[in-house]
Amino acid sequence: GRDAERVDGDDALLARMPDQRLRLAAPVQRVPEGGRSGDHRAGGVDRIAAALEHLRARGRAERLAGDRHPVAAMQRRLRGALLRGDGHGGGDDEGGERCAERQQSVAADHAARIRPFDAGATVPITDPVIIAGAGPVGCTLALRLARGGVPVRLLEGLPALPETLRASTFHPPTLDMLDRLGMAAPLVAQGLVCPRLQYRDRRTGEIAEFDLGALADVTGHPYRLQAEQWKYTRLVWETLQREHADVAECSYSHAVRGVHATAEGVEVLVWVDEGGGRGHEEVLRGSYLVGCDGADSAVRRAVGIPFEGFTYPERFVVVSTPFPLEDKFERLAPVNYIADPEEWLVLLRTPSLWRVLIPTDPAIEDDSRWLADRWIQDRLHHMAPHDGDYPVVHRTVYRVHQR
């Protein structure tokens, strides 16, 4: 499953420079599909929004006049920036080489168009800021901009917001930020407040417990909130449509395919899925495009931006069960990290389920082995003996990336 989406650092984002002009340093990126579960961080979102609001407040939002390229012509030009996955990124080495060559070619071809942004050129906020991807980062940025009166267009490639089990933890700093957006209270109402977390030694039974209430003097939310990721994105999507329809437009089935930087902003090629295998292309114009569209980001690939870093060889299984694991462990807190030199575990409680994270053998690459009922039940019974099978409502294998 696709896990927590987050921004990897303030300095790699749109930044407000000393002369108060907006520069584009690099697009916002998301943790890869199958990435590490954890906090929905959105560091840098406030800086993006503040910079855009400042630019708009300085009276630089006047609309620029000029010729508009016909959609057909733009489609032909933008297709040069596309990597659609049809033979450009296969699993074999040859496919990977073609993908790398394609990215280098795209980067060189578009360097002249991208360079004005890197050189510090400003783009007035005339057309909306287009955000690709309605995960936690994309939704948060859209809401932050809309609250500041900045026009925004939020695009989600799927026909609906996914409600699969992905990340499920919100940490105090994130909740403080969401509180400024008015989103903390409604999210807390749908989640599980967890003021305590534990580290346990699986062999000795020793427990080290931490009370996050000790942070009450530095945060308005001295606890971890366990709430499924989809609850947050749904809250924000509905808030944008209900409270900010005048400046925010949210669209399902709109997948970004390519982008072209112009002196006036950006022109974005979008595939609109009509269902039943049918669809059509559209060109949308915006002041900026922010890529929040995941590990296989079309935005990043279209402009040839590398996704540097590495992937850990280990894979991890997350099993979700409604069984009350608190009946199996003494003093079990909602958040537990269980240490063991051979098989450590993580136990996380959500409002309706326990999630158990189990490491696997990196030498075995066949994920079907780790997802098999027999293996999962064996590991759960090894964790806590039980008469009969544990009920399992969800299972997934994911990798951890450092990007």
Coordinates of C-alpha atoms in Angstrom, one line a residue:
G1 CA 0.0 0.0 0.0
R2 CA 1.0 3.6 -0.4
D3 CA 2.0 5.0 2.9
A4 CA 2.5 8.4 4.5
E5 CA 3.0 11.3 2.1
R6 CA 5.4 14.0 3.3
V7 CA 7.6 16.8 2.3
D8 CA 11.2 16.0 2.7
G9 CA 12.5 19.4 3.9
D10 CA 11.9 23.1 3.7
D11 CA 15.0 24.0 1.7
A12 CA 14.0 21.7 -1.3
L13 CA 10.7 23.6 -1.8
L14 CA 9.4 26.9 -3.0
A15 CA 11.1 29.4 -0.8
R16 CA 10.7 33.1 -0.1
M17 CA 14.0 34.8 -0.9
P18 CA 15.5 37.8 0.9
D19 CA 14.1 40.1 -1.8
Q20 CA 10.7 38.6 -1.2
R21 CA 10.5 37.2 -4.7
L22 CA 9.4 33.7 -5.2
R23 CA 11.8 31.2 -6.6
L24 CA 11.2 27.6 -7.6
A25 CA 14.0 25.5 -6.2
A26 CA 12.4 22.0 -6.7
P27 CA 9.0 20.5 -6.7
V28 CA 7.4 19.1 -3.6
Q29 CA 7.9 15.3 -3.5
R30 CA 6.1 12.5 -1.7
V31 CA 7.4 9.5 0.1
P32 CA 7.3 6.6 -2.4
E33 CA 4.6 4.1 -2.9
G34 CA 5.0 1.4 -0.3
G35 CA 7.0 3.9 1.7
R36 CA 7.4 4.0 5.5
S37 CA 4.3 4.4 7.6
G38 CA 4.4 7.2 10.1
D39 CA 3.7 10.9 10.6
H40 CA 1.9 12.9 8.0
R41 CA 4.5 15.6 7.9
A42 CA 3.9 18.8 5.8
G43 CA 7.0 20.8 6.7
G44 CA 7.4 23.6 4.2
V45 CA 3.8 23.9 3.3
D46 CA 3.4 27.0 5.3
R47 CA 6.4 28.6 3.6
I48 CA 5.0 27.8 0.1
A49 CA 1.7 29.3 1.0
A50 CA 3.2 32.4 2.7
A51 CA 5.4 33.1 -0.3
L52 CA 2.5 32.8 -2.7
E53 CA 0.2 34.9 -0.5
H54 CA 2.9 37.6 -0.2
L55 CA 3.4 37.7 -4.0
R56 CA -0.3 38.1 -4.5
A57 CA -0.7 40.7 -1.7
R58 CA 2.0 42.8 -3.4
G59 CA -0.4 43.5 -6.2
R60 CA 1.4 41.2 -8.7
A61 CA -1.7 39.2 -9.5
E62 CA -2.6 41.2 -12.6
R63 CA -3.5 39.0 -15.5
L64 CA -1.0 39.0 -18.4
A65 CA -2.4 39.4 -21.9
G66 CA -1.0 37.4 -24.7
D67 CA -1.6 34.7 -27.2
R68 CA -2.9 31.4 -26.0
H69 CA -1.7 28.3 -27.7
P70 CA -4.4 26.0 -29.1
V71 CA -4.9 22.8 -27.1
A72 CA -3.9 20.6 -30.0
A73 CA -0.6 22.4 -30.5
M74 CA 0.1 22.3 -26.7
Q75 CA -0.7 18.6 -26.6
R76 CA 1.9 17.9 -29.3
R77 CA 4.5 20.0 -27.5
L78 CA 3.8 18.6 -24.1
R79 CA 3.9 15.0 -25.2
G80 CA 7.7 15.4 -25.4
A81 CA 7.8 15.7 -21.7
L82 CA 5.8 12.5 -21.0
L83 CA 6.9 9.2 -19.7
R84 CA 3.7 7.1 -19.8
G85 CA 5.2 3.8 -18.7
D86 CA 4.8 2.1 -22.1
G87 CA 8.2 0.5 -22.3
H88 CA 10.1 3.4 -20.6
G89 CA 10.5 1.9 -17.2
G90 CA 10.1 -1.8 -17.3
G91 CA 11.4 -4.2 -14.7
D92 CA 14.3 -5.4 -16.8
D93 CA 17.7 -3.7 -16.9
E94 CA 17.2 -2.6 -20.5
G95 CA 13.9 -0.9 -19.6
G96 CA 15.6 0.8 -16.7
E97 CA 18.3 2.1 -19.0
R98 CA 15.8 3.4 -21.4
C99 CA 14.0 5.2 -18.6
A100 CA 17.2 6.8 -17.4
E101 CA 18.1 7.9 -20.9
R102 CA 14.6 9.2 -21.4
Q103 CA 14.8 11.3 -18.2
Q104 CA 18.2 12.7 -19.2
S105 CA 16.8 13.6 -22.6
V106 CA 13.8 15.3 -21.1
A107 CA 15.9 17.2 -18.6
A108 CA 18.2 18.5 -21.3
D109 CA 15.3 19.3 -23.7
H110 CA 13.5 21.3 -21.1
A111 CA 16.5 22.9 -19.3
A112 CA 16.0 26.2 -21.2
R113 CA 12.4 26.4 -20.1
I114 CA 13.0 25.5 -16.5
R115 CA 16.1 27.7 -16.1
P116 CA 14.2 31.0 -15.7
F117 CA 12.6 29.6 -12.4
D118 CA 16.0 28.4 -11.1
A119 CA 17.4 31.9 -11.9
G120 CA 14.8 33.5 -9.5
A121 CA 12.2 34.7 -12.0
T122 CA 8.8 35.4 -10.5
V123 CA 5.4 34.4 -11.8
P124 CA 2.4 36.5 -10.8
I125 CA -0.5 34.6 -9.3
T126 CA -3.0 34.9 -12.1
D127 CA -4.1 31.4 -13.0
P128 CA -4.5 28.9 -10.2
V129 CA -1.7 27.0 -8.5
I130 CA -2.2 23.5 -9.8
I131 CA -1.5 20.7 -7.3
A132 CA -1.0 17.1 -8.7
G133 CA -2.1 14.5 -6.1
A134 CA -4.7 14.7 -3.4
G135 CA -2.8 12.9 -0.6
P136 CA -2.1 14.5 2.8
V137 CA 0.5 16.9 1.4
G138 CA -1.5 17.9 -1.7
C139 CA -4.7 18.5 0.4
T140 CA -2.8 20.4 3.1
L141 CA -1.2 22.7 0.6
A142 CA -4.5 23.3 -1.3
L143 CA -6.2 24.2 2.0
R144 CA -3.4 26.5 3.1
L145 CA -3.5 28.4 -0.2
A146 CA -7.2 28.6 -0.3
R147 CA -7.4 30.0 3.2
G148 CA -5.0 32.7 2.1
G149 CA -7.2 33.5 -0.9
V150 CA -4.8 32.0 -3.5
P151 CA -6.7 30.3 -6.3
V152 CA -5.9 26.6 -6.4
R153 CA -6.8 23.5 -8.6
L154 CA -6.4 20.2 -6.8
L155 CA -6.1 17.2 -9.2
E156 CA -6.5 13.5 -8.2
G157 CA -6.0 10.9 -10.8
L158 CA -8.2 8.3 -9.1
P159 CA -12.0 8.4 -9.4
A160 CA -12.3 8.9 -5.7
L161 CA -10.1 9.4 -2.6
P162 CA -8.7 6.0 -1.7
E163 CA -9.8 4.6 1.7
T164 CA -7.2 1.9 1.9
L165 CA -5.2 1.5 5.0
R166 CA -2.1 3.5 4.7
A167 CA -0.4 5.6 7.3
S168 CA -2.2 6.1 10.6
T169 CA -0.2 8.4 12.9
F170 CA -0.2 12.2 13.4
H171 CA 2.5 13.6 15.7
P172 CA 2.2 16.7 17.9
P173 CA 3.9 19.2 15.5
T174 CA 1.7 18.1 12.7
L175 CA -1.4 18.4 14.8
D176 CA -0.4 21.9 15.8
M177 CA 0.0 22.9 12.1
L178 CA -3.4 21.3 11.3
D179 CA -4.9 23.3 14.2
R180 CA -3.9 26.5 12.4
L181 CA -5.9 25.3 9.5
G182 CA -8.9 24.3 11.6
M183 CA -8.4 20.6 10.8
A184 CA -7.1 19.3 14.1
A185 CA -10.3 19.2 16.1
P186 CA -12.4 17.4 13.5
L187 CA -9.6 14.9 12.9
V188 CA -9.2 14.3 16.6
A189 CA -12.9 13.6 16.8
Q190 CA -12.4 10.7 14.3
G191 CA -9.2 9.3 15.8
L192 CA -7.7 7.7 18.9
V193 CA -5.7 10.0 21.2
C194 CA -2.6 8.2 22.5
P195 CA -0.7 10.1 25.2
R196 CA 1.5 7.1 26.0
L197 CA 3.9 4.9 24.0
Q198 CA 5.9 2.0 25.0
Y199 CA 9.2 0.3 24.2
R200 CA 9.1 -3.4 25.2
D201 CA 11.8 -6.1 25.3
R202 CA 10.3 -9.1 23.8
R203 CA 12.5 -11.6 25.7
T204 CA 12.7 -10.0 29.1
G205 CA 9.3 -8.4 29.2
E206 CA 10.7 -5.1 30.4
I207 CA 8.7 -2.0 29.5
A208 CA 9.8 1.6 29.1
E209 CA 6.8 3.9 28.9
F210 CA 6.8 7.5 27.7
D211 CA 4.1 10.0 28.6
L212 CA 3.7 12.6 25.9
G213 CA 1.8 14.8 28.4
A214 CA 5.3 16.0 29.5
L215 CA 5.2 18.1 26.2
A216 CA 2.2 20.1 27.2
D217 CA 4.2 23.2 27.7
V218 CA 5.5 23.1 24.1
T219 CA 2.6 21.8 22.1
G220 CA -1.1 22.1 22.1
H221 CA -1.4 18.4 21.3
P222 CA 0.7 16.4 23.7
Y223 CA -0.2 13.1 22.2
R224 CA 0.0 11.0 19.1
L225 CA -3.3 10.7 17.2
Q226 CA -4.0 7.4 15.5
A227 CA -6.3 8.1 12.6
E228 CA -6.4 6.6 9.1
Q229 CA -4.9 8.8 6.4
W230 CA -8.1 8.8 4.3
K231 CA -10.0 10.4 7.1
Y232 CA -7.8 13.5 6.9
T233 CA -7.8 13.8 3.1
R234 CA -11.6 13.4 3.1
L235 CA -12.0 16.1 5.7
V236 CA -9.8 18.5 3.7
W237 CA -11.5 17.7 0.3
E238 CA -14.9 18.3 1.8
T239 CA -13.8 21.5 3.5
L240 CA -12.3 22.9 0.2
Q241 CA -15.6 22.2 -1.6
R242 CA -17.8 23.5 1.2
E243 CA -15.9 26.6 2.4
H244 CA -13.6 27.6 -0.5
A245 CA -15.5 26.9 -3.7
D246 CA -14.7 30.5 -4.8
V247 CA -11.0 29.9 -5.0
A248 CA -10.5 26.1 -4.9
E249 CA -11.5 23.6 -7.6
C250 CA -11.2 19.8 -6.8
S251 CA -11.2 17.3 -9.6
Y252 CA -11.2 13.5 -9.6
S253 CA -10.0 11.4 -12.5
H254 CA -7.5 14.1 -13.5
A255 CA -4.0 12.6 -13.9
V256 CA -1.1 14.9 -14.7
R257 CA 0.9 13.7 -17.7
G258 CA 3.3 16.5 -18.5
V259 CA 4.2 20.1 -17.8
H260 CA 5.6 23.0 -19.8
A261 CA 7.0 26.1 -18.1
T262 CA 6.2 29.4 -19.8
A263 CA 6.9 33.0 -19.0
E264 CA 3.4 33.3 -17.7
G265 CA 3.4 30.2 -15.5
V266 CA 2.8 26.6 -16.5
E267 CA 0.8 24.6 -19.0
V268 CA -0.1 21.2 -17.7
L269 CA -1.2 18.2 -19.8
V270 CA -3.9 16.2 -18.0
W271 CA -5.6 12.9 -18.8
V272 CA -9.3 13.0 -17.8
D273 CA -10.5 9.4 -17.3
E274 CA -14.1 9.1 -18.3
G275 CA -14.4 5.4 -17.2
G276 CA -14.8 2.3 -19.2
G277 CA -11.4 2.7 -20.8
R278 CA -12.3 6.1 -22.3
G279 CA -10.9 9.5 -21.6
H280 CA -9.4 12.6 -23.2
E281 CA -6.5 15.0 -22.8
E282 CA -6.8 18.6 -21.6
V283 CA -4.3 21.4 -21.2
L284 CA -4.7 23.4 -18.0
R285 CA -2.9 26.7 -17.4
G286 CA -1.7 27.7 -14.0
S287 CA 0.7 30.0 -12.2
Y288 CA 2.6 27.1 -10.7
L289 CA 2.5 23.3 -10.6
V290 CA 3.3 21.5 -7.4
G291 CA 4.0 17.7 -7.7
C292 CA 2.5 15.8 -4.8
D293 CA 1.8 12.7 -7.0
G294 CA 3.9 10.0 -5.4
A295 CA 6.9 7.8 -6.1
D296 CA 5.9 7.5 -9.8
S297 CA 5.4 11.2 -10.0
A298 CA 4.6 12.3 -13.5
V299 CA 5.6 15.9 -12.6
R300 CA 9.1 14.8 -11.5
R301 CA 9.6 12.6 -14.6
A302 CA 8.3 15.2 -17.0
V303 CA 11.0 17.7 -16.0
G304 CA 13.7 15.1 -15.5
I305 CA 14.2 15.5 -11.8
P306 CA 16.0 12.5 -10.2
F307 CA 14.6 10.7 -7.2
E308 CA 17.9 10.4 -5.3
G309 CA 18.4 8.1 -2.4
F310 CA 18.1 4.4 -1.8
T311 CA 15.7 1.7 -0.8
Y312 CA 16.4 -0.6 2.2
P313 CA 16.6 -4.3 1.2
E314 CA 14.1 -5.3 4.0
R315 CA 10.4 -5.5 3.3
F316 CA 7.8 -5.3 6.0
V317 CA 4.3 -6.8 6.4
V318 CA 1.5 -4.8 8.0
V319 CA -1.4 -6.9 9.3
S320 CA -4.6 -5.3 10.5
T321 CA -6.8 -7.2 12.9
P322 CA -9.9 -6.2 15.0
F323 CA -8.8 -8.6 17.7
P324 CA -8.3 -6.9 21.1
L325 CA -4.6 -7.4 21.5
E326 CA -4.7 -5.5 24.8
D327 CA -6.2 -8.8 26.2
K328 CA -2.9 -10.6 25.3
F329 CA -0.4 -8.2 26.8
E330 CA -0.1 -6.6 30.2
R331 CA -0.5 -2.8 30.3
L332 CA -0.4 -2.6 26.5
A333 CA -0.4 1.1 25.3
P334 CA -1.9 2.0 22.0
V335 CA 1.6 2.5 20.5
N336 CA 4.3 -0.1 21.1
Y337 CA 7.8 -0.8 19.7
I338 CA 8.8 -4.4 20.7
A339 CA 12.6 -5.0 20.5
D340 CA 14.0 -8.4 19.6
P341 CA 17.3 -9.4 17.9
E342 CA 15.5 -11.8 15.6
E343 CA 11.9 -10.5 15.1
W344 CA 11.0 -7.1 16.4
L345 CA 7.4 -5.9 16.1
V346 CA 5.4 -2.7 16.1
L347 CA 1.9 -2.7 17.5
L348 CA -0.3 0.4 16.7
R349 CA -3.9 0.9 17.7
T350 CA -6.4 2.7 15.4
P351 CA -10.0 3.5 16.4
S352 CA -11.2 0.1 15.1
L353 CA -8.1 -2.1 14.5
W354 CA -4.7 -3.1 15.7
R355 CA -1.9 -2.9 13.1
V356 CA 1.0 -5.3 13.5
L357 CA 4.2 -4.6 11.6
I358 CA 6.4 -7.7 11.0
P359 CA 9.9 -7.7 9.3
T360 CA 10.6 -10.3 6.6
D361 CA 13.7 -12.0 5.3
P362 CA 15.3 -9.7 2.6
A363 CA 16.8 -12.7 0.9
I364 CA 13.3 -13.9 -0.2
E365 CA 11.7 -11.5 -2.7
D366 CA 8.5 -13.4 -3.3
D367 CA 5.9 -11.2 -1.5
S368 CA 3.2 -13.8 -1.9
R369 CA 5.0 -15.8 0.8
W370 CA 4.6 -13.0 3.3
L371 CA 1.0 -12.4 2.5
A372 CA -0.1 -16.0 2.8
D373 CA -2.6 -16.9 5.5
R374 CA -0.3 -19.6 7.0
W375 CA 2.7 -17.3 7.4
I376 CA 0.7 -14.5 8.9
Q377 CA -1.1 -16.7 11.4
D378 CA 2.1 -18.3 12.3
R379 CA 3.7 -14.9 13.1
L380 CA 0.7 -13.7 15.0
H381 CA 0.5 -16.8 17.1
H382 CA 4.3 -16.5 17.8
M383 CA 3.6 -13.0 19.0
A384 CA 0.7 -14.1 21.2
P385 CA -0.6 -17.7 21.3
H386 CA -4.4 -17.9 20.6
D387 CA -7.0 -20.5 20.1
G388 CA -8.0 -20.5 16.5
D389 CA -7.0 -18.0 13.8
Y390 CA -6.7 -14.3 14.3
P391 CA -9.2 -12.3 12.2
V392 CA -7.3 -10.4 9.5
V393 CA -9.0 -7.6 7.5
H394 CA -6.0 -6.1 5.7
R395 CA -2.5 -7.1 4.8
T396 CA 0.2 -5.4 2.7
V397 CA 4.0 -5.5 2.1
Y398 CA 5.9 -2.3 1.9
R399 CA 9.5 -1.0 1.6
V400 CA 11.3 1.7 3.5
H401 CA 13.0 4.4 1.3
Q402 CA 15.5 7.1 2.2
R403 CA 15.1 9.9 -0.3

